[in-house]
Short mmCIF file of C-alpha atoms in Angstrom, two decimals:
data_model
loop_
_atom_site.label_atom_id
_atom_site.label_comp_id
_atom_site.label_asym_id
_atom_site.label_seq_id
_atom_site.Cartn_x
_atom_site.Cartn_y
_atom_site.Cartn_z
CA UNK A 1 52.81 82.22 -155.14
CA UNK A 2 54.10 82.82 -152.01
CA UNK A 3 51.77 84.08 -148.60
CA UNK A 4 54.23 86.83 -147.71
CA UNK A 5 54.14 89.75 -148.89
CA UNK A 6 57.13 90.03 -151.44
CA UNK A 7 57.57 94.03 -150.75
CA UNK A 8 59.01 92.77 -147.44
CA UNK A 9 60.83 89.71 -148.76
CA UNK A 10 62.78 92.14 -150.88
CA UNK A 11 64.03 94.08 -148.32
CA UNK A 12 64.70 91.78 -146.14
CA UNK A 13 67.02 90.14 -148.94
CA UNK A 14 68.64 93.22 -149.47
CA UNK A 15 69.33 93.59 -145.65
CA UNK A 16 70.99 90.37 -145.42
CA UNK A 17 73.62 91.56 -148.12
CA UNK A 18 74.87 94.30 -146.21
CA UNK A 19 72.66 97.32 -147.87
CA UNK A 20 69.69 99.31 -146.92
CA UNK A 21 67.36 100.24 -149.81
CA UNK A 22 67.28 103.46 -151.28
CA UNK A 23 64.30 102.86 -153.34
CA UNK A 24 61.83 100.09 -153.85
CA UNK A 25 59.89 99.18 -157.18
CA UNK A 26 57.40 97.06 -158.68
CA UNK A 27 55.50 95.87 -161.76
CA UNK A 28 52.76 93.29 -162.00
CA UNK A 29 52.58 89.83 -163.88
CA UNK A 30 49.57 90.25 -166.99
CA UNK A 31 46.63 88.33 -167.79
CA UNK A 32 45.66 88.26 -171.96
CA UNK A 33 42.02 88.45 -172.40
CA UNK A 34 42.46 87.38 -175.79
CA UNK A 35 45.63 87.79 -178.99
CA UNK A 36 47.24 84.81 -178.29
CA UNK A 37 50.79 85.15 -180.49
CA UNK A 38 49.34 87.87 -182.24
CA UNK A 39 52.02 90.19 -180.94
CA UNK A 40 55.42 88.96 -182.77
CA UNK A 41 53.07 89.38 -186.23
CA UNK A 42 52.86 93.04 -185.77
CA UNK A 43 48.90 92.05 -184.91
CA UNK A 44 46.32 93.35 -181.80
CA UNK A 45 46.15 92.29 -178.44
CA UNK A 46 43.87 93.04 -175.14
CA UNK A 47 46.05 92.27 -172.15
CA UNK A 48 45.68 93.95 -168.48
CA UNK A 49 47.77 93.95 -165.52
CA UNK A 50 47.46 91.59 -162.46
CA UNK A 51 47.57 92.51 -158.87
CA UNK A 52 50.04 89.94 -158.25
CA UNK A 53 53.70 91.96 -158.85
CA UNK A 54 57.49 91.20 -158.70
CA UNK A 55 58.69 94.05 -156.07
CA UNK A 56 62.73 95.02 -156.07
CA UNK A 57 64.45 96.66 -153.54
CA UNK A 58 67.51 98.53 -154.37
CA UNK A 59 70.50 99.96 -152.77
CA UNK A 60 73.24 102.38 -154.36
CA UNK A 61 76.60 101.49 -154.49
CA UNK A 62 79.63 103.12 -155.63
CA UNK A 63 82.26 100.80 -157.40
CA UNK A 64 80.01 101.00 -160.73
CA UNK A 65 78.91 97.55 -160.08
CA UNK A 66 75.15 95.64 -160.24
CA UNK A 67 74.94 92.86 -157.70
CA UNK A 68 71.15 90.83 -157.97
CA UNK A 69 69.45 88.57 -156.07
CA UNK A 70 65.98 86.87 -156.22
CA UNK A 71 63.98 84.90 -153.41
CA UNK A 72 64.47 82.19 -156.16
CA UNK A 73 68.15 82.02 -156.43
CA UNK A 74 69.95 82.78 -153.25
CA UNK A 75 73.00 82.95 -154.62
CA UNK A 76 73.61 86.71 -155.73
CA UNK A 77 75.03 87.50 -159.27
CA UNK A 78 77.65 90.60 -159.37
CA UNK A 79 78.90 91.56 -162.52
CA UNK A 80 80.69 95.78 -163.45
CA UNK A 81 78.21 97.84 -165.15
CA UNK A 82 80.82 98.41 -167.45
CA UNK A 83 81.77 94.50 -168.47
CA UNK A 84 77.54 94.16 -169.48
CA UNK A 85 78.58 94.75 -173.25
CA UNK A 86 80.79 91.73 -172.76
CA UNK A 87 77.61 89.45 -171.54
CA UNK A 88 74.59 90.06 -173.68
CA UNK A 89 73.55 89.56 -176.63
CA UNK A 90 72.68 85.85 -175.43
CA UNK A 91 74.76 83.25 -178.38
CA UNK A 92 73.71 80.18 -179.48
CA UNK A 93 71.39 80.06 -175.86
CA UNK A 94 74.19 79.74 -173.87
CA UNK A 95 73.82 82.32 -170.65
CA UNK A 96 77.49 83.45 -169.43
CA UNK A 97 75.75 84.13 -165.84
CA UNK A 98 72.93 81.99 -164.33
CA UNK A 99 69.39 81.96 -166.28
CA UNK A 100 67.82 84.40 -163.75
CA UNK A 101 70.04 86.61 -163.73
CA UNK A 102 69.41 87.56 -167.59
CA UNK A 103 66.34 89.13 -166.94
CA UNK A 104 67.39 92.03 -164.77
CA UNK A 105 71.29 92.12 -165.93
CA UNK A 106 70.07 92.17 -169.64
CA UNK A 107 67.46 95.26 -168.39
CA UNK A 108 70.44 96.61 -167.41
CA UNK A 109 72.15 96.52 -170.59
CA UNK A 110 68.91 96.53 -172.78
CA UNK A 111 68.29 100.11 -170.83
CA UNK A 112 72.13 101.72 -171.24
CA UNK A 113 71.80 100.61 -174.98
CA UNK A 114 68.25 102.22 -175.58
CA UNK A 115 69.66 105.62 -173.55
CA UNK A 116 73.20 105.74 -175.17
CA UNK A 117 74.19 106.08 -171.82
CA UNK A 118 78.28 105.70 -170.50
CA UNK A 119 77.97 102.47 -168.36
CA UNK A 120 81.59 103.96 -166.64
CA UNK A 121 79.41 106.98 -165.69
CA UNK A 122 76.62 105.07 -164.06
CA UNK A 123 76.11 103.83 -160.46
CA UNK A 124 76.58 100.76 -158.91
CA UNK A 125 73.02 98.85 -157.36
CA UNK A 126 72.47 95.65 -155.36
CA UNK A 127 68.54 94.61 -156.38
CA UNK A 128 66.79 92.42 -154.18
CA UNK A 129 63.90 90.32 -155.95
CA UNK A 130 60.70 89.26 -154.68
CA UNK A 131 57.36 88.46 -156.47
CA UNK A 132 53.62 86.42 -155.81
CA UNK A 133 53.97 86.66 -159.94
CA UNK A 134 53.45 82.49 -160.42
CA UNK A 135 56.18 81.29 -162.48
CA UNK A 136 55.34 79.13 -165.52
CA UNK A 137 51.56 79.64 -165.68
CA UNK A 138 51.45 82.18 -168.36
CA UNK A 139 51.28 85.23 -166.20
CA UNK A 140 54.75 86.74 -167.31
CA UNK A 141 56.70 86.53 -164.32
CA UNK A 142 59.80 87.89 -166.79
CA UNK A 143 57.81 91.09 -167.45
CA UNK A 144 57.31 91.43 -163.92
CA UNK A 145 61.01 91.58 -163.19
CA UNK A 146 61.89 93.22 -166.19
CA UNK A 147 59.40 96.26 -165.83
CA UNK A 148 60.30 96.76 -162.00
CA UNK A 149 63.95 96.64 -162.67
CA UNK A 150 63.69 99.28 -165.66
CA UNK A 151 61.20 101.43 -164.21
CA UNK A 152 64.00 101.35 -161.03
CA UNK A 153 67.41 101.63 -163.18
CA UNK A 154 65.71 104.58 -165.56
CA UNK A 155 65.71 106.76 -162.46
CA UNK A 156 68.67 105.64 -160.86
CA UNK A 157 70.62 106.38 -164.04
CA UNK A 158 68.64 109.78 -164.77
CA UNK A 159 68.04 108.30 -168.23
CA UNK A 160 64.44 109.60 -168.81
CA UNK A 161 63.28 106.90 -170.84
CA UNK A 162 58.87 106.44 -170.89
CA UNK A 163 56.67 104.10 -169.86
CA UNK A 164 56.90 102.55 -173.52
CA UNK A 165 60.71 103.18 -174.45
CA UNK A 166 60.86 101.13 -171.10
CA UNK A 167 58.89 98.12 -172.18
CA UNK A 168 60.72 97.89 -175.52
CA UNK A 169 63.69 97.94 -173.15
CA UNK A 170 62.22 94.96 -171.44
CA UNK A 171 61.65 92.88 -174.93
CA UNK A 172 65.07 93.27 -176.03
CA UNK A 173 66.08 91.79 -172.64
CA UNK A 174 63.83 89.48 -173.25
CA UNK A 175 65.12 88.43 -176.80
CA UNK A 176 68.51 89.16 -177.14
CA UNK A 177 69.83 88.56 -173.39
CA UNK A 178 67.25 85.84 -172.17
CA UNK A 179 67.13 84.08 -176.00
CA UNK A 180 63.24 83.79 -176.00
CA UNK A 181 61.33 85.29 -178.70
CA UNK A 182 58.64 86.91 -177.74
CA UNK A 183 57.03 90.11 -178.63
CA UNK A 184 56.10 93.20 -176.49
CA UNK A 185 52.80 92.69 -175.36
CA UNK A 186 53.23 91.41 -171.74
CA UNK A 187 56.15 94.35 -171.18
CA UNK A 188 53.65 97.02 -172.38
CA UNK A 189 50.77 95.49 -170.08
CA UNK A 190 53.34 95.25 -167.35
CA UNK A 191 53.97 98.90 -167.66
CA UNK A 192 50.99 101.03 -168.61
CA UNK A 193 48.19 98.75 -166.55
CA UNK A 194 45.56 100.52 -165.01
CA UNK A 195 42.53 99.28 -162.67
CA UNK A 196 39.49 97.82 -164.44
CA UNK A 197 41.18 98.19 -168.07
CA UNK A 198 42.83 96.42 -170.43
CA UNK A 199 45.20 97.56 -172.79
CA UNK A 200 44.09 97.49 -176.42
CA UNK A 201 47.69 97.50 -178.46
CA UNK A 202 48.49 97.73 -181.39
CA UNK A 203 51.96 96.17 -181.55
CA UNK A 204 53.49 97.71 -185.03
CA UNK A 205 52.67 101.33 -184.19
CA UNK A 206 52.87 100.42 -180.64
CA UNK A 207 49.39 102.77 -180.01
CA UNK A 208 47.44 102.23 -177.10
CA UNK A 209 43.82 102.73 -175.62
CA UNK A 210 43.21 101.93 -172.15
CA UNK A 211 39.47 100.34 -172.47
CA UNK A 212 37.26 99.71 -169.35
CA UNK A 213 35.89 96.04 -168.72
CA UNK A 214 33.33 96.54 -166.61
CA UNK A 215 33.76 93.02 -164.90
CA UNK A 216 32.72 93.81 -161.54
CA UNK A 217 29.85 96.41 -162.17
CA UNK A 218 28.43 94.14 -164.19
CA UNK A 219 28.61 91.29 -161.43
CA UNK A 220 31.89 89.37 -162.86
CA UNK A 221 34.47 87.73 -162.08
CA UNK A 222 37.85 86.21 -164.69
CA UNK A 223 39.43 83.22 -163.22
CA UNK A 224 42.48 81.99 -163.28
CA UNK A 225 43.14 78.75 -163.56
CA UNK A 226 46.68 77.55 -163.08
CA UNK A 227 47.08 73.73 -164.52
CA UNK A 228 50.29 73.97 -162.58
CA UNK A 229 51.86 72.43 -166.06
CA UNK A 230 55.71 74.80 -166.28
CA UNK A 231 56.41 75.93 -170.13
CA UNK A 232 59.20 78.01 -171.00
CA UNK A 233 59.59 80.40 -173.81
CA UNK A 234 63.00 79.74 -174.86
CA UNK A 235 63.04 76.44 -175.60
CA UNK A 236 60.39 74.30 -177.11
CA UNK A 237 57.03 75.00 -179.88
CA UNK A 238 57.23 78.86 -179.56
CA UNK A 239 59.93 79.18 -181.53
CA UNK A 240 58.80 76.73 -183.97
CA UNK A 241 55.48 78.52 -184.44
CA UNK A 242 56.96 82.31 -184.72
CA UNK A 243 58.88 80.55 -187.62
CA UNK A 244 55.73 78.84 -189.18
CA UNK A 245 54.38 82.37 -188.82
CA UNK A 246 56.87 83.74 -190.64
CA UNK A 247 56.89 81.19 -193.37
CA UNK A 248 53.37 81.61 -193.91
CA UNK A 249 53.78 85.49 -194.23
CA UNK A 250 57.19 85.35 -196.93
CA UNK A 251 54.77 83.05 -199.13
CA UNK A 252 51.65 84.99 -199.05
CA UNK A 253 54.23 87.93 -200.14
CA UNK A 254 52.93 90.38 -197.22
CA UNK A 255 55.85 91.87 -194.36
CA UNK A 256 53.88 89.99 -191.49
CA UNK A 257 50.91 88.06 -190.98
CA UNK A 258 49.22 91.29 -189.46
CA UNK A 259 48.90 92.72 -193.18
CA UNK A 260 46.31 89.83 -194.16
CA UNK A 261 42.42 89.95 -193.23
CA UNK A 262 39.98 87.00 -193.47
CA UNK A 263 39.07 87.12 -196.78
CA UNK A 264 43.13 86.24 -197.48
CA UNK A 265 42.42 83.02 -196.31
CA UNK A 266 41.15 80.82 -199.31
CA UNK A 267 44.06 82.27 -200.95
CA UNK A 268 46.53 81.47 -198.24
CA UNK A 269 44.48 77.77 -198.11
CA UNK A 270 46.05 77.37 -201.90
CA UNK A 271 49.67 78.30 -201.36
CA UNK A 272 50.16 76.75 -198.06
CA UNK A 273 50.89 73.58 -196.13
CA UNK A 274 48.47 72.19 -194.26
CA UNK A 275 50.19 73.18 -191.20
CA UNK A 276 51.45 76.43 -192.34
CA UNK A 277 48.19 77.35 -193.35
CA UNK A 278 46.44 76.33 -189.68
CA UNK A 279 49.29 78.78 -187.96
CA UNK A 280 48.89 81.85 -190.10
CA UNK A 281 44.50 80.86 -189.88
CA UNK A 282 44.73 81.38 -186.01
CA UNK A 283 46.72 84.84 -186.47
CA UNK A 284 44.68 86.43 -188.53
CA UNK A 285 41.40 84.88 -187.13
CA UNK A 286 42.61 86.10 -183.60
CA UNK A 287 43.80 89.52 -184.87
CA UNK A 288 39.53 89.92 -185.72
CA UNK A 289 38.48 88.67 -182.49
CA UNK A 290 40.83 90.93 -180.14
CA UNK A 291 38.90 93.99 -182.70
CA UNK A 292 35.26 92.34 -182.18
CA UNK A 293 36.22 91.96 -178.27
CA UNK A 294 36.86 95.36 -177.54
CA UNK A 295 33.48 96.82 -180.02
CA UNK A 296 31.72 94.41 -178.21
CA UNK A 297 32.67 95.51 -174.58
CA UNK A 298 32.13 98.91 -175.96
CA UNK A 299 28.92 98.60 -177.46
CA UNK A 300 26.78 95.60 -175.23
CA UNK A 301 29.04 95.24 -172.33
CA UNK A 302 31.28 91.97 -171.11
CA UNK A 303 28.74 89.21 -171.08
CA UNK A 304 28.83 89.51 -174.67
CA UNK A 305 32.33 88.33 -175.01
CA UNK A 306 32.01 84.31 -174.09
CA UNK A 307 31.16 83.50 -177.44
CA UNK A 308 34.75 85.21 -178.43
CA UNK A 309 36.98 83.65 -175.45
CA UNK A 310 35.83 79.76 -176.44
CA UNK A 311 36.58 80.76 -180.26
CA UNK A 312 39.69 81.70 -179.17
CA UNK A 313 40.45 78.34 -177.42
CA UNK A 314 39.53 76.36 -179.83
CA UNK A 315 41.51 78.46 -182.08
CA UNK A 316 44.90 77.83 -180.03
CA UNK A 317 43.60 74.28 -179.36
CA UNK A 318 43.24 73.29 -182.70
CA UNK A 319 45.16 75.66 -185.38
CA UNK A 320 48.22 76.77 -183.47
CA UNK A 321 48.40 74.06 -181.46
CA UNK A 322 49.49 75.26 -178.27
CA UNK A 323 47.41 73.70 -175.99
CA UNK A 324 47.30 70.87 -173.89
CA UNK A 325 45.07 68.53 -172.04
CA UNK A 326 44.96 70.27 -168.98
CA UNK A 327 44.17 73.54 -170.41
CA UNK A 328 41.18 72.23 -172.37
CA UNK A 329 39.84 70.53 -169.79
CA UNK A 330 40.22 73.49 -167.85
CA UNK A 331 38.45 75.49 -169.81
CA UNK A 332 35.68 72.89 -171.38
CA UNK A 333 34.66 72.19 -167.58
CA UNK A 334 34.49 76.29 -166.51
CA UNK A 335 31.91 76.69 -169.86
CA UNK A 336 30.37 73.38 -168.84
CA UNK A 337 30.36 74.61 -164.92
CA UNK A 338 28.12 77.80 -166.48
CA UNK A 339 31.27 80.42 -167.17
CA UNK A 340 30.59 82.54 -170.25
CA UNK A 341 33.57 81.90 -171.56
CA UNK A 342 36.80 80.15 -171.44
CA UNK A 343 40.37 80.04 -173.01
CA UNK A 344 43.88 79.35 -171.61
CA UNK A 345 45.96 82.05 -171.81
CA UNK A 346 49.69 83.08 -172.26
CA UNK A 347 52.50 81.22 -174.88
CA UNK A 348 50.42 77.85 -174.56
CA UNK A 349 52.25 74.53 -173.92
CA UNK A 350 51.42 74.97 -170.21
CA UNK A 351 50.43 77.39 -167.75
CA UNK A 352 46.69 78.99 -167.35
CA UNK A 353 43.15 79.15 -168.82
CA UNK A 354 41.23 81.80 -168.01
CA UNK A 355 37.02 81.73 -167.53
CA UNK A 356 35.12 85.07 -167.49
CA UNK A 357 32.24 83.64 -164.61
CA UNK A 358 29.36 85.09 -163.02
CA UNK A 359 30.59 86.32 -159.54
CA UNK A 360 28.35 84.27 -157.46
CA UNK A 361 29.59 81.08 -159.30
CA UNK A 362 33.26 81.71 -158.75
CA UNK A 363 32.93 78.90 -155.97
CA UNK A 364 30.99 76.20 -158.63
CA UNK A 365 33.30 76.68 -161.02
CA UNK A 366 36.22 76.55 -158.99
CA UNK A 367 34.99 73.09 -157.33
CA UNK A 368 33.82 71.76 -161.07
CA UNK A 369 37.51 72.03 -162.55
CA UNK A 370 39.30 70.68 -159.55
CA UNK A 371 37.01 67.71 -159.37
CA UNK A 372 37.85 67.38 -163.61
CA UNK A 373 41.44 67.33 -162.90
CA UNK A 374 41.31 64.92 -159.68
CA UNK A 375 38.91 62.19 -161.88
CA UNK A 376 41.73 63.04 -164.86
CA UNK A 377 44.59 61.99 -162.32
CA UNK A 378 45.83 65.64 -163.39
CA UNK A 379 47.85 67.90 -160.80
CA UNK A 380 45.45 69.80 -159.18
CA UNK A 381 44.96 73.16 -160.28
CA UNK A 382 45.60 76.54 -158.46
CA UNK A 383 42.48 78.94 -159.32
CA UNK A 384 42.09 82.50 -158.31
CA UNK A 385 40.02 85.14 -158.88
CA UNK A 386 42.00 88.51 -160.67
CA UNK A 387 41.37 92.11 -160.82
CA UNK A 388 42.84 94.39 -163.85
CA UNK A 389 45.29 96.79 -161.59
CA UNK A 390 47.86 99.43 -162.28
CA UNK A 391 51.18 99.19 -163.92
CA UNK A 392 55.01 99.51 -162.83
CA UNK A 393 55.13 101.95 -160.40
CA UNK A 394 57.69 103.34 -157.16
CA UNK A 395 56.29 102.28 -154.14
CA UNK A 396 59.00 103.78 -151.40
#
């Protein structure tokens, strides 16, 4: 994260190309409460939107072209609107521009697709990047710059696509331009966030209900804790569990692993590998605890929902294997530090644990894990308090 405020970073990248914004846009990173891979099975999740965002300046231009730059790549990317087609879909992983630049570029494209617009018709942009969104700790950072540059390009282009067409524009960037394959969770938090709420999803009829936590009236606090450990979606275990998962749901003869309960799993026990078996377990077992989490804020409030955060962990930890040492110890040492629950959060194979912690322990827990990690000869963590805040939005 960086101490300046990235609003002002954008701008000021966008001055020192030559242009003067016309509009300026932003959408925050997302913290899961709990549905860890749930999403890509059709299945339930509870995320809500950070305060930290990824802010984009942008100026108009008028040769039809999209020039993009990021406070993390100097170097700006200029491509025509109109040669996008030739660029995206992503084949065989191999990016014909730099990485970064898939994320807004294949907005860009993901959007003109979804609208059936004429790219010859549309206008030319320079977007200037900026975010406090940490990168690699499970916060989605690429939903961040994928729901600021939609929410921008929708009204730039008059294409008068919603809140939601606009996040599904953001997971086929996500897929087909970037190559990872994830579902549409972290765009939908990034986009229809709102203070002290979560977003319960559904993610095959893509219905939402915006439910309150109650974290701070009730005198809590959710942690993050950053093991400073980098994954990346596109390469590595996620791919290799969304396949497991969709192994497991061709032999239990159901469309995805969201159409099996609990009670499926003796059955599933029988027909599957051991493996198989432990991947599709920790879907459907996590589909029932992102329902029991939100009837149990509902009906007794959040300190009622430790018991489901450390089931979750353990769940990840042990089933789907997607955690590693830092992350338990993480979040064994927030329980053990007197948090009412802990899990990491995010795609797993890195990033950040979360711990739901009584307010006035924030600073014993913090101090407990860091010690953990420095006696573990671990990296020492980043930890920070978060408040559920509101979505993508225009902010000049």
């Amino acid at each position: 994260m960086t101490d300046t405020d990235p609003r002002t970073e954008a701008r000021d990248l966008l001055t020192s190309l030559g242009s003067t914004a016309t509009s300026e846009w932003s959408a925050p990173g997302r913290v899961n409460l709990i549905g860890e891979h749930t999403d890509y099975n059709d299945g339930f999740v509870f995320p809500f939107a950070t305060p930290h965002r990824t802010h984009v300046a942008l100026a108009t231009r008028d040769d039809g072209r999209l020039r993009v730059i990021s406070t993390f790549a100097a170097v700006p990317v200029e491509v025509a609107i109109a040669d996008l087609d030739a660029l995206f879909p992503t084949v065989d992983g191999q990016h014909a521009v730099p990485e970064w630049s898939t994320y807004p570029l294949g907005v860009a494209w993901a959007l003109i697709q979804a609208a059936g617009a004429d790219p010859t018709t549309l206008t030319g942009a320079d977007l200037a990047f900026a975010s406090n969104v940490p990168v690699g700790a499970g916060l989605s950072s690429s939903a961040a710059i994928e729901g600021a540059t939609a929410s921008a390009l929708n009204e730039l282009w008059n294409l008068g696509l919603d809140r939601v067409a606009l996040a599904q524009v953001g997971r086929r960037a996500e897929n087909e331009a970037v190559g990872a394959p994830t579902g549409i969770m972290d765009q939908m938090a990034s986009m229809l966030g709102e203070p002290d709420a979560a977003t319960f999803l559904d993610c095959r009829s893509l219905e939402t209900d915006e439910v309150e936590l109650g974290f701070a009236a009730a005198g809590l606090s959710l942690l993050v804790m950053d093991t400073n450990v980098k994954h990346a979606h596109s390469t590595g275990g996620y791919g290799e569990r969304r396949a497991s998962c969709e192994e497991g749901a061709r032999v239990m003869g159901v469309p995805m692993l969201r159409d099996l309960s609990v009670g499926d799993l003796d059955r599933a026990a029988e027909l599957l590998d051991d493996v198989t078996f432990r991947r599709v377990r920790h879907i459907v077992t996590e589909n029932q605890r992102v329902l029991d989490t939100v009837r149990t804020l509902r009906d007794e409030g959040p300190r009622a929902i430790g018991s489901l955060l450390d089931a979750s962990h353990a769940s990840m930890r042990d089933d789907f294997e997607i955690s590693v040492p830092e992350l338990d110890l993480a979040a064994d040492t927030a329980v053990a530090a007197g948090a009412i629950g802990a899990r990491m959060t995010g795609g797993g194979f890195g990033g950040a644990a979360i711990a739901l912690v009584e307010t006035d322990a924030v600073e014993a827990v913090t101090r407990a894990v860091e010690q953990a990690f420095a006696d573990a000869g671990f990296t020492a963590p980043t930890i920070f308090p978060v408040t559920p805040s509101a979505g993508a939005r225009r902010d000049g």
